[in-house]
Coordinates of C-alpha atoms in Angstrom, one line a residue:
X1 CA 6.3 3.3 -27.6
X2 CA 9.8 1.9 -27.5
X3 CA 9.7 -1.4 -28.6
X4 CA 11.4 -2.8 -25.2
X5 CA 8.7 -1.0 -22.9
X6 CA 4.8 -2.3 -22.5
X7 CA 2.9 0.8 -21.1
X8 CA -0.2 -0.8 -19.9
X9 CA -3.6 1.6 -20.2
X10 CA -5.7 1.7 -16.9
X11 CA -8.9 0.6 -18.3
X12 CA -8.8 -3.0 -18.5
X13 CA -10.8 -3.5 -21.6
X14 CA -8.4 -2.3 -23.6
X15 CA -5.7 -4.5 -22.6
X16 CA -6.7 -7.5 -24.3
X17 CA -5.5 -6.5 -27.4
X18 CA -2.3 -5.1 -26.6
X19 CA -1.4 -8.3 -24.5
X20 CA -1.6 -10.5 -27.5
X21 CA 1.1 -10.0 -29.5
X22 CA 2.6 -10.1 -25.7
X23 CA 2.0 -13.2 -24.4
X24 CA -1.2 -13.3 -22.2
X25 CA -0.8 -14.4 -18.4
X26 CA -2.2 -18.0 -19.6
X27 CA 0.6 -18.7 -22.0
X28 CA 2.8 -19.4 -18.6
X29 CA 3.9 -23.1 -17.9
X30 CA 3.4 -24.9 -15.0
X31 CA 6.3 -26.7 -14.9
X32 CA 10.1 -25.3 -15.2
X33 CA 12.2 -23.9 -12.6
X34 CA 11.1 -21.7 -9.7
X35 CA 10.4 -18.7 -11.0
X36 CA 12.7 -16.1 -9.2
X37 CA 11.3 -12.7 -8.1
X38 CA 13.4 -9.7 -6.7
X39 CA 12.6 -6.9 -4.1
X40 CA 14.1 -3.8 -2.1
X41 CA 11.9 -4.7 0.3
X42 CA 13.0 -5.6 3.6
X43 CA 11.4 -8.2 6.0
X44 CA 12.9 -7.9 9.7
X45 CA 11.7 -8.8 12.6
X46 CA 12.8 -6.6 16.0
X47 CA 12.2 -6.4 19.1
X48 CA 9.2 -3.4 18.4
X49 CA 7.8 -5.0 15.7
X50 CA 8.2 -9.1 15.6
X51 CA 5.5 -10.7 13.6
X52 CA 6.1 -8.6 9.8
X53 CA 3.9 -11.4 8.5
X54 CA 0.5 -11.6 10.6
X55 CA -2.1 -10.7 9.0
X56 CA -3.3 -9.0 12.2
X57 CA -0.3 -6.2 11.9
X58 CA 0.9 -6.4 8.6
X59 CA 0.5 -3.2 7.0
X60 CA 3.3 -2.7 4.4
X61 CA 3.3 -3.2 1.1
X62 CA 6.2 -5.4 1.6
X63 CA 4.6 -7.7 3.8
X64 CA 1.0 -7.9 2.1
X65 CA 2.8 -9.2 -0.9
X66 CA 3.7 -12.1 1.0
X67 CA 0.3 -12.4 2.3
X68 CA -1.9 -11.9 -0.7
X69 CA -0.5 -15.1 -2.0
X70 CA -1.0 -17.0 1.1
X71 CA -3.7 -15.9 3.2
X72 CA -7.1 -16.5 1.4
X73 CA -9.5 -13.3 1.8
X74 CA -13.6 -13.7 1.2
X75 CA -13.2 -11.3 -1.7
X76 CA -10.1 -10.4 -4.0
X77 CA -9.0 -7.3 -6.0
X78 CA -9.1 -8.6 -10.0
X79 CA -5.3 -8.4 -12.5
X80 CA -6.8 -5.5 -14.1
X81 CA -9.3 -2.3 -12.8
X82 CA -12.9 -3.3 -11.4
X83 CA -14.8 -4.2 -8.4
X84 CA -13.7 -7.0 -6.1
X85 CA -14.6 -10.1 -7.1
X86 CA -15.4 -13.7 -4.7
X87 CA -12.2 -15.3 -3.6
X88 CA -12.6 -18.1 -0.9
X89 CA -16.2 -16.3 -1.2
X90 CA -18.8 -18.3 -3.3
X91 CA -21.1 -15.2 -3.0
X92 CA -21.3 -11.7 -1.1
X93 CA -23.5 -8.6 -1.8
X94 CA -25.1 -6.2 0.4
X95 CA -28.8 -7.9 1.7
X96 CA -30.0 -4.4 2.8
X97 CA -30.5 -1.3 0.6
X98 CA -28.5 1.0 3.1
X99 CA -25.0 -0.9 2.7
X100 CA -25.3 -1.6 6.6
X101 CA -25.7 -5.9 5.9
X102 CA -23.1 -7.2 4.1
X103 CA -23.3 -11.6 3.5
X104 CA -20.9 -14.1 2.4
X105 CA -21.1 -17.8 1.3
X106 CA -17.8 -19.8 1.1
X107 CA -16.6 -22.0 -1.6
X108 CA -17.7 -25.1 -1.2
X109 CA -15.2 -27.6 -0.3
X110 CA -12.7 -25.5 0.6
X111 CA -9.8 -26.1 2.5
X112 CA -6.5 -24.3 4.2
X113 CA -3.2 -26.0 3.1
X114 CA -3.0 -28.6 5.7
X115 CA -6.2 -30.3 4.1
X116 CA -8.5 -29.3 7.3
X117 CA -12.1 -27.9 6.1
X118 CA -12.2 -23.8 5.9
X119 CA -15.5 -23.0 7.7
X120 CA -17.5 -19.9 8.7
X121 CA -16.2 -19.7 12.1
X122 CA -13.0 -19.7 11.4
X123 CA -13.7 -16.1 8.7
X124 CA -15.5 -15.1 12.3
X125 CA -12.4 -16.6 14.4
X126 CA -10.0 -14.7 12.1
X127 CA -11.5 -11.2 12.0
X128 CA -12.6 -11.0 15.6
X129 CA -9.0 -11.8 15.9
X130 CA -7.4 -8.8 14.0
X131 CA -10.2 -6.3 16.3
X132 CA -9.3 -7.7 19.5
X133 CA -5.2 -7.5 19.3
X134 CA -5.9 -4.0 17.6
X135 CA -1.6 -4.0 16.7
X136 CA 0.2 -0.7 16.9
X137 CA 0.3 -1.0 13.3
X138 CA -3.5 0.5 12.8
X139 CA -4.2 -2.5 10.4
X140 CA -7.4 -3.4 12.4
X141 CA -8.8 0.0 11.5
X142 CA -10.1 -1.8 8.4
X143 CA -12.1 -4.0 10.0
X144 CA -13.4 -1.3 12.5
X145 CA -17.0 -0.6 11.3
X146 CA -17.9 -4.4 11.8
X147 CA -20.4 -4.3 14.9
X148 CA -21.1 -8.4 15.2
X149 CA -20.2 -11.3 12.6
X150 CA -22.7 -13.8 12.5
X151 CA -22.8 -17.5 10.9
X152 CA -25.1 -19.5 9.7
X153 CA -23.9 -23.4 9.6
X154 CA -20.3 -23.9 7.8
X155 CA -20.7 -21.8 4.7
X156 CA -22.6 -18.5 5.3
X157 CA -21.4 -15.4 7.2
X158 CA -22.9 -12.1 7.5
X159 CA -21.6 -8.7 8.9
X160 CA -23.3 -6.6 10.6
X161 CA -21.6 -2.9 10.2
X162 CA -21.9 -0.2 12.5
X163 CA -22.8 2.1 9.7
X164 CA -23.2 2.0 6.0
X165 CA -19.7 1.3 4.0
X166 CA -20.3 0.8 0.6
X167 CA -16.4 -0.2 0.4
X168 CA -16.5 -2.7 2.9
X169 CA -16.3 -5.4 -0.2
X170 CA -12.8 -4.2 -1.0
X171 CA -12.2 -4.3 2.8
X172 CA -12.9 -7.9 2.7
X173 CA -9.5 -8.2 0.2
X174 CA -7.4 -7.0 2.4
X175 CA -4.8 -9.4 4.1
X176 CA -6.3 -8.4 7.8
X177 CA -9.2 -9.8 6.8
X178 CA -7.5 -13.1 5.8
X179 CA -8.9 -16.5 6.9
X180 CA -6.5 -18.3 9.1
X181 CA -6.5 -21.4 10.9
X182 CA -7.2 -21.5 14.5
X183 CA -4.2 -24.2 15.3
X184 CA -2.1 -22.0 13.7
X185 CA -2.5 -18.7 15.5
X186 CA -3.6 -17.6 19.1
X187 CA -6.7 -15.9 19.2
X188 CA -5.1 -13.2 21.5
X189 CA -1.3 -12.7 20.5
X190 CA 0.4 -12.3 17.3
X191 CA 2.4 -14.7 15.2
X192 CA 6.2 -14.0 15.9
X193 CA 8.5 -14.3 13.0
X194 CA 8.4 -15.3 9.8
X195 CA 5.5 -18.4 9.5
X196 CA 2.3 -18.3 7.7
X197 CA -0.2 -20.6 7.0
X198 CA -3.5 -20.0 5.0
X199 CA -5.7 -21.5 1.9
X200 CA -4.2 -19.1 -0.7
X201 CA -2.8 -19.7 -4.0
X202 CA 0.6 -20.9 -2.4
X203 CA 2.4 -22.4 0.4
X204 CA 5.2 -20.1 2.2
X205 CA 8.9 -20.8 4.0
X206 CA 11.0 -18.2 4.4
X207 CA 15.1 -18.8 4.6
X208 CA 15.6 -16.2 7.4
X209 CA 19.3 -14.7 8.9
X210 CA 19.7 -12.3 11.8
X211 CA 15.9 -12.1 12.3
X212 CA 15.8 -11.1 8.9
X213 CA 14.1 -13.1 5.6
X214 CA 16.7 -13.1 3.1
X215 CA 14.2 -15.6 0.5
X216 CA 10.7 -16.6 0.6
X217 CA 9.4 -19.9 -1.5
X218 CA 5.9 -19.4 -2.7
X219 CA 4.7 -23.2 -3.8
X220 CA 1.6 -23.5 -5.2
X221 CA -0.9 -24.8 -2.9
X222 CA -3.1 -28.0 -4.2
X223 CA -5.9 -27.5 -2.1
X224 CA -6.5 -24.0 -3.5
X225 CA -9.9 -22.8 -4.5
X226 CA -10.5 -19.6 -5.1
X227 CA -10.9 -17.2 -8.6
X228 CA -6.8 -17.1 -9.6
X229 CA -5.3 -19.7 -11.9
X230 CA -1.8 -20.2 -10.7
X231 CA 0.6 -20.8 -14.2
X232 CA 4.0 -21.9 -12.0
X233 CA 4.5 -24.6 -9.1
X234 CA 6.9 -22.4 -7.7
X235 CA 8.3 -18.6 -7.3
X236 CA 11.1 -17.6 -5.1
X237 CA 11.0 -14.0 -3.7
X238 CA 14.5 -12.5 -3.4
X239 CA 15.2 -9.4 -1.1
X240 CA 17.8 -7.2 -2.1
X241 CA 19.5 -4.2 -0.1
X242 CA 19.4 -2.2 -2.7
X243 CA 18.2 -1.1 -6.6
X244 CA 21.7 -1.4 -7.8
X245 CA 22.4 -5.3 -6.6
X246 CA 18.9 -6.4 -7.7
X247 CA 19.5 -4.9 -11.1
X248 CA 23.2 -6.8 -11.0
X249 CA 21.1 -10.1 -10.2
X250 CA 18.5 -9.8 -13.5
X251 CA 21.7 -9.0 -15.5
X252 CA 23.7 -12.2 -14.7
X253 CA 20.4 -14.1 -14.6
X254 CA 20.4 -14.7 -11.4
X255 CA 16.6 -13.5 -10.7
X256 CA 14.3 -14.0 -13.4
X257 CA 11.6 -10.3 -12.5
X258 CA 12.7 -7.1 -11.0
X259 CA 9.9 -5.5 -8.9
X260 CA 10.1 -2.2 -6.1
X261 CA 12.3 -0.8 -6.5
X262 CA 14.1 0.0 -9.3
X263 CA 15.9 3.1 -9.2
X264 CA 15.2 6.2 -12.0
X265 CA 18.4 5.2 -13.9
X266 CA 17.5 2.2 -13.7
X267 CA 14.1 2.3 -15.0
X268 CA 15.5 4.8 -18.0
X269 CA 18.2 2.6 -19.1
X270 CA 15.6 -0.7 -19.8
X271 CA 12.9 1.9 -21.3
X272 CA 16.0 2.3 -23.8
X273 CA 16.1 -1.1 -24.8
X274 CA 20.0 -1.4 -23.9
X275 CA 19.4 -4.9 -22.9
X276 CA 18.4 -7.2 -25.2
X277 CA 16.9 -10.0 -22.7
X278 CA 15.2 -7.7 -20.1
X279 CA 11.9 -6.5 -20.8
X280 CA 10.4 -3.3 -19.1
X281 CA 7.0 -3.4 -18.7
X282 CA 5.5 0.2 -17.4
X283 CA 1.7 0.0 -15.5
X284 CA -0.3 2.9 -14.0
X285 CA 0.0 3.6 -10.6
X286 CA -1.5 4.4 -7.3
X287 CA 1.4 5.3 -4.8
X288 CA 1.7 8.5 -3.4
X289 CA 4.5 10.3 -1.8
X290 CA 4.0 12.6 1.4
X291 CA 5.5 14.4 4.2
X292 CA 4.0 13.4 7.5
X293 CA 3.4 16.6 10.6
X294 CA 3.6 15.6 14.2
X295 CA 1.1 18.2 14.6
X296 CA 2.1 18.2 18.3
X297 CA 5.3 19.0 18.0
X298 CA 6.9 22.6 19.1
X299 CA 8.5 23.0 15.8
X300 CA 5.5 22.6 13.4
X301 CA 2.8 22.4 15.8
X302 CA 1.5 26.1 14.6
X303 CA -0.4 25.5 11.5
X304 CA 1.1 28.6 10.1
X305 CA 4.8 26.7 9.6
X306 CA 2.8 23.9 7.9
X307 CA 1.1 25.7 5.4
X308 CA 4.1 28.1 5.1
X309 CA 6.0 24.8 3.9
X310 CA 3.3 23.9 1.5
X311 CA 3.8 27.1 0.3
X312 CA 7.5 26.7 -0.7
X313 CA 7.4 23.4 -2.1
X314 CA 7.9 23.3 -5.5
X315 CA 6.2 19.3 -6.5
X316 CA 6.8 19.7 -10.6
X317 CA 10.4 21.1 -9.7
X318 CA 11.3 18.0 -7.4
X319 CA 9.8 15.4 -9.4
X320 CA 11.6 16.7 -12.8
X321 CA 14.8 16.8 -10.6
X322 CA 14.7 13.4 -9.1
X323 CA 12.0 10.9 -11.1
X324 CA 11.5 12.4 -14.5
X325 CA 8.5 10.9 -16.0
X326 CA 7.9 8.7 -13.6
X327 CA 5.7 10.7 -11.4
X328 CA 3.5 13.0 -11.9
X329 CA 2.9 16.2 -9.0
X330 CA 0.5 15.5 -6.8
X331 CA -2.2 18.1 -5.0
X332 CA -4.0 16.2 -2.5
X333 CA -4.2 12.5 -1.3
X334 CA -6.6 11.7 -3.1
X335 CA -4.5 10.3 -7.0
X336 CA -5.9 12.2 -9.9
X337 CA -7.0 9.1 -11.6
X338 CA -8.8 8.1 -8.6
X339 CA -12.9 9.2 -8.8
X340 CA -13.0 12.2 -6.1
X341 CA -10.0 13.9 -6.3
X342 CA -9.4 17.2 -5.8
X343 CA -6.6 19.6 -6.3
X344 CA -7.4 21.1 -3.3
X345 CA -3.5 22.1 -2.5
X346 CA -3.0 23.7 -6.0
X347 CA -6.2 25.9 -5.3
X348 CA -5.3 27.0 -2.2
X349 CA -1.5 27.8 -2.6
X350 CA -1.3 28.3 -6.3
X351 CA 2.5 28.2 -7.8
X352 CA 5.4 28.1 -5.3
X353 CA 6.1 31.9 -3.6
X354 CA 8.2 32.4 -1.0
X355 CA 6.7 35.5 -0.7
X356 CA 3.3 34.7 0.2
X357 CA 5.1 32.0 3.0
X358 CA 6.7 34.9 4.7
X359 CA 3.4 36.9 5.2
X360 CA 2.0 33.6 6.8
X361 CA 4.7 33.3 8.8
X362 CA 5.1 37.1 10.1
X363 CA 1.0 37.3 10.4
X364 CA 2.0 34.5 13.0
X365 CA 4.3 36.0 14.4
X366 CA 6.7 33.0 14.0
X367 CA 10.6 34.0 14.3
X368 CA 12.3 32.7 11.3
X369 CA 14.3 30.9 9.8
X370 CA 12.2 27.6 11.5
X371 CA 14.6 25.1 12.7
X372 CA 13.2 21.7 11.6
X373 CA 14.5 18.5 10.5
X374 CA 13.2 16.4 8.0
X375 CA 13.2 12.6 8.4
X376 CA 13.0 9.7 5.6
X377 CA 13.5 5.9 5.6
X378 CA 16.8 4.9 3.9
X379 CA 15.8 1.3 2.3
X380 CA 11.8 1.2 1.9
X381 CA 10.9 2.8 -0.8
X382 CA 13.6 3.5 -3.3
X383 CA 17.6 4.6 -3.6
X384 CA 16.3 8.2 -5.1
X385 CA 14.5 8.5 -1.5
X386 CA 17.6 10.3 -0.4
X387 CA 18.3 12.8 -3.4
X388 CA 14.3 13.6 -3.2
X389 CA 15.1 14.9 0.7
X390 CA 18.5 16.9 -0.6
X391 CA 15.9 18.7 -2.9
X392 CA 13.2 19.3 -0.5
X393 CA 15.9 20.4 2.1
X394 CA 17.1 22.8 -0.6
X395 CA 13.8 24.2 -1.4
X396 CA 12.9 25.4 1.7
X397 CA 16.0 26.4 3.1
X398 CA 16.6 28.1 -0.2
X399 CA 13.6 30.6 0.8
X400 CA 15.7 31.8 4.0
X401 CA 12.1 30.9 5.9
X402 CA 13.8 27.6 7.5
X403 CA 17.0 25.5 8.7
X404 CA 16.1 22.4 7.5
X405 CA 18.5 19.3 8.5
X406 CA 17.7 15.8 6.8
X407 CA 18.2 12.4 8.4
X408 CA 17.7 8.8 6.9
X409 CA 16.9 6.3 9.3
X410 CA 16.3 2.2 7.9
X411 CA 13.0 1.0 7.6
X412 CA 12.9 -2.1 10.5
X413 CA 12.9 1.1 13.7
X414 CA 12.0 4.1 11.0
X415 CA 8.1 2.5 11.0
X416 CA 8.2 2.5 14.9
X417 CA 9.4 5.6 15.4
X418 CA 7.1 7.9 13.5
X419 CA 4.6 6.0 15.5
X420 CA 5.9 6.7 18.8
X421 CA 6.1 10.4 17.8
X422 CA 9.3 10.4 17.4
X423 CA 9.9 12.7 14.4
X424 CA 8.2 16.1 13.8
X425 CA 8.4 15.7 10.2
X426 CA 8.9 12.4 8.3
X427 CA 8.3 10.7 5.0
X428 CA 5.9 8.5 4.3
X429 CA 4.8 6.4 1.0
X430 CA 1.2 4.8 0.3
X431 CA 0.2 2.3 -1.5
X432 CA -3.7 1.6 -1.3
X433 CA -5.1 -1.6 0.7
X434 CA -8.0 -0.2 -2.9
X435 CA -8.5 2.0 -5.0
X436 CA -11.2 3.9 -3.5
X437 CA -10.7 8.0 -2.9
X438 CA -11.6 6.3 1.1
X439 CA -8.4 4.6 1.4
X440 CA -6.7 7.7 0.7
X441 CA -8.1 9.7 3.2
X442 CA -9.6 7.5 6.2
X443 CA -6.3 5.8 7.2
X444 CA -4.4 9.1 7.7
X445 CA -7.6 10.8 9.4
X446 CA -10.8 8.9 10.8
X447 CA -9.8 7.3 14.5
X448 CA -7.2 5.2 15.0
X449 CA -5.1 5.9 11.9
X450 CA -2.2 4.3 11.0
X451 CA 0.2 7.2 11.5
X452 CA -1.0 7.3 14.9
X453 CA -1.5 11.4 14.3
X454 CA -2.7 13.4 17.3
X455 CA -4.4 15.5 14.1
X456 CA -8.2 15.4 14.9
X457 CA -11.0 16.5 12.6
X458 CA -14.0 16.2 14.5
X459 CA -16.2 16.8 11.2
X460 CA -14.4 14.6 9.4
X461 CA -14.4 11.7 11.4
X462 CA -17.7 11.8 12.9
X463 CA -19.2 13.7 9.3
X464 CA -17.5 13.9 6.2
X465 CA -15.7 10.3 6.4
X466 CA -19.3 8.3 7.2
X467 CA -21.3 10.1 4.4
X468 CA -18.6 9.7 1.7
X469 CA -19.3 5.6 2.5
X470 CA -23.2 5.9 2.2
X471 CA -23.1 5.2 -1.9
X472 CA -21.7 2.6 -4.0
X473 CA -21.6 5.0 -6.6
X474 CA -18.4 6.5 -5.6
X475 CA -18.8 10.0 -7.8
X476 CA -21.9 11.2 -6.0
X477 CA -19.5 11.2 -3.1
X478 CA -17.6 14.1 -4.4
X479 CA -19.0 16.6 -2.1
X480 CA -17.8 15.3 1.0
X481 CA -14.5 13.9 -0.5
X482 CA -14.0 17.4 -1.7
X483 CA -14.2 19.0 1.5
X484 CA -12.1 16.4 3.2
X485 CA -9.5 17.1 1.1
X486 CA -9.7 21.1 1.5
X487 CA -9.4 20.6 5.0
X488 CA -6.3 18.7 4.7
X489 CA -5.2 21.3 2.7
X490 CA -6.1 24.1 4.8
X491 CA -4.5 22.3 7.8
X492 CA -1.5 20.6 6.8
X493 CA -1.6 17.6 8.7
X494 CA -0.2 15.8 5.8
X495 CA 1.4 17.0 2.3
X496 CA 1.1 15.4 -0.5
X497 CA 4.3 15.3 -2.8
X498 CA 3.7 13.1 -5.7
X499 CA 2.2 10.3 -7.8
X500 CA 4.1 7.6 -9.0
X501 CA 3.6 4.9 -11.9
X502 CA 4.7 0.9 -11.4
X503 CA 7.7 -1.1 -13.3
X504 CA 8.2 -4.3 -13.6
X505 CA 11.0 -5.6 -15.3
X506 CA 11.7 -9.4 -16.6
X507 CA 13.9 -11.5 -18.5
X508 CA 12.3 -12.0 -21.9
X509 CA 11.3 -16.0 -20.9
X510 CA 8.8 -14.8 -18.2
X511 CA 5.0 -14.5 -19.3
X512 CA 2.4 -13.0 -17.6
X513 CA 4.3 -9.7 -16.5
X514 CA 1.5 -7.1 -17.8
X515 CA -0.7 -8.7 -14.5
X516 CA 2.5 -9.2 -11.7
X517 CA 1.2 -6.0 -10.2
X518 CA -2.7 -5.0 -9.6
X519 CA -3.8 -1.2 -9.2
X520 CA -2.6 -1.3 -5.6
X521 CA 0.9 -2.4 -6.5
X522 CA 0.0 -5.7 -5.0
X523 CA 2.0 -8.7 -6.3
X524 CA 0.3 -11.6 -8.0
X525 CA 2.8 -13.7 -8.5
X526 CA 0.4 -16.5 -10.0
X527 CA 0.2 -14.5 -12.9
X528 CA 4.0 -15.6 -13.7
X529 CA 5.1 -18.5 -16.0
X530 CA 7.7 -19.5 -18.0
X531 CA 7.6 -19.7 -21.7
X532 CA 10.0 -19.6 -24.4
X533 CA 12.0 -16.9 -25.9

């Protein structure tokens, strides 16, 4: 292990003991300067998509990292690996044995920011909310399988699901399913701009320029309750337009943690140890890569072209070009660390062979080479986003099977496009709401997913997607996670590209770093305090 870079295990019991010659997230102070935090991420508000930070549209990982240290859910995810635990939640569990009855007590006492009481209605208020604006975004899709909320005086709630979901707990920590305040929000529109208002760990105000946030201050709210200790008054997050002036930041001292995304060289150059106050601290990690199919579209709307391109694509060649060892090839949607994954595109297209891609083609009878252009965002996740498209676009036009033309378009009309249909094939990334094999399959595929794809897999929506929920033992759901992932690759509506780990990087002063990312590479920027070199 090089002795500037942490690599964190993924089983949480045995991080204790490699955290304490480290400096353990309680070793933080609660007093100092703001903390300052860096990001690639972009937060923009246009004309197509003008409230980035409600909880009832949110759905980027960008914009959930504002919210999960804001807006207070019933249940959270915890630092480490495990089952959701009670946040602004006393209590929940199941109260039936078919996972169909799902009830919640609140905290007592607790409160949003403003001092006003947090009740039951307003969990009820704030859910019903998300379901009945049902954004373009597709965020409301987690909340879809509620059939009726009910309350019982301030304090109790229960949910009464359509069918069973044995991962509605983790549903509950997502950021749609955030308790807001009534006076804050209307109950039928969404919250333009850049305001938020909750009974999370912190306070928010964003510095915003040309409809775009520029800083966010997090300070730490007092009338928090919840199951975080927050170790800093306040942390300042710091958008960046690129890898390159965010590293240039940490450097002169500028920012105090470097977050997504750091670029490859970036990433190799602190694993080296070349600086001597910067601290690299390498986690496990759930984001996938993909290319996205309008499966509607004349130029790959013949499944034949999709598979053809699954085919071609070489994943180990790709990643060792572009990331190194900092991904991993991926073979369905599903991670390989996640419990029911498959390799279901390995088994059914083997190694790379152009070959077998032109008999699937020519069985077709598809003309070649297929004209097609490949579309990725140029500022959302990562600078090496562009040099991964140069190889793809290489690949497959280096078979002679395709003309393939690539075009980078920025994240703020990118997101709104592909959901308009705009692009036949696109790029996508994914970072879990939780890690659950469900969240890797049900938002790209059960109704009203998030890539608004006219794919439709009556079996799996209506079959495959409601039995793999029945059990909250998530390996006896293999059998229909398996064959929801064979499908996918059988069809093509999606393909998976790679796997990629998390970095954090932070000036040697900051403690707590080992926990600034959960498995979902979800901030938690309580986690963060300042110590002493």
């Amino acid at each position: 292990m090089n002795r500037k870079t942490l690599v964190l295990p993924a089983v949480i019991g045995l991080l204790t003991p490699v955290l304490a010659a480290c400096g353990g997230s309680g070793s933080g102070s609660n007093g100092g300067d703001a903390i300052v935090v860096g990001t690639t991420d972009g937060f923009t508000a246009t004309k197509d998509a003008p409230a980035p930070l409600d909880p009832a549209y949110s759905y980027d990982v960008g914009g959930w990292n504002v919210l999960r240290q804001t807006v207070q859910t019933l249940m959270s995810q915890p630092k480490g690996e495990g089952d959701p635990v009670p946040d602004a939640a006393e209590s929940c569990s199941f109260t039936d044995s078919g996972s169909e009855r799902y009830a919640c007590k609140l905290r007592e006492g607790l409160k949003f920011s403003d001092g006003n009481a947090v009740t039951a209605a307003d969990v009820k208020w704030s859910m019903e909310r998300a379901l009945r604006i049902k954004s373009d975004s597709g965020v409301f899709a987690l909340l879809s399988n509620i059939d009726t909320i009910e309350t019982q005086g301030d304090r109790e709630i229960v949910f009464h699901l359509k069918s069973p979901d044995a991962t509605f707990p983790y549903k509950l920590s997502t950021p749609v399913a955030g308790v807001l305040n009534p006076k804050d929000y209307d109950k039928d529109k969404l919250r333009d701009g850049f305001d938020v208002d909750g009974s999370g760990p912190y306070t928010f105000k964003a510095d915003v320029q040309n409809d775009s946030m520029v800083t966010g201050t997090f300070t730490k709210n007092p009338n928090y309750k919840g199951s975080v200790t927050v170790n800093n008054d306040k942390v300042v997050l710091r958008s960046f337009k690129d890898a390159d002036a965010m590293g240039a930041a940490i450097d002169k001292g500028d920012i105090d943690v470097m977050t997504r995304s750091m670029s490859p060289a970036q990433i190799n150059k602190l694993d080296a140890g070349d600086d001597a106050n910067v601290d690299l601290v390498e986690m496990s990690g759930l984001e996938i890569r993909y290319l996205g199919f309008n499966t509607d579209a004349p130029s790959v709307k013949s499944k034949a072209v999709r598979q053809a391109i699954a085919q071609i694509v070489d994943r180990a060649g790709l990643v060792s070009k572009v990331y190194g060892t900092q991904a991993e090839p991926l073979y369905s949607l599903v991670p390989a660390s996640v419990t029911g994954h498959s390799n279901s595109f390995f088994n059914r297209y083997g190694d790379p062979s152009v070959a077998k891609a032109k008999d699937m083609l020519t069985a077709a009878n598809i003309t070649t080479p297929v004209k097609i252009a490949l579309h990725y965002t140029t500022d959302h996740y990562g600078s090496a986003t562009k040099e991964e498209f140069e190889v793809l676009k290489q690949q497959l036009n280096g078979s002679g099977l395709f003309d393939v033309s690539i075009e980078g378009t920025p994240w703020s009309t990118y997101q709104t496009a592909e959901r308009k249909g705009a692009y036949d094939v696109y790029g996508m990334g994914w970072f879990p709401d939780f890690p659950d094999a469900d969240n890797f399959l049900a938002p790209f595929l059960d109704k009203d997913n998030f890539l608004k794809s006219p794919y439709v897999n009556n079996k799996i929506i209506n079959t495959l997607i409601p039995e793999s929920r029945r059990t909250a033992d998530r390996a006896s759901a293999s059998g229909s996670l398996t064959e929801i992932q064979n499908t996918v690759a059988d069809d093509v509506p999606v393909l998976p590209l790679w796997q990629g780990k998390q970095y954090v990087a932070a000036r040697d002063d900051i403690t707590g770093v080992a926990y600034a990312l959960n498995s979902s590479a979800s901030l938690q920027l309580w986690e963060l305090g300042r110590g002493s070199k």
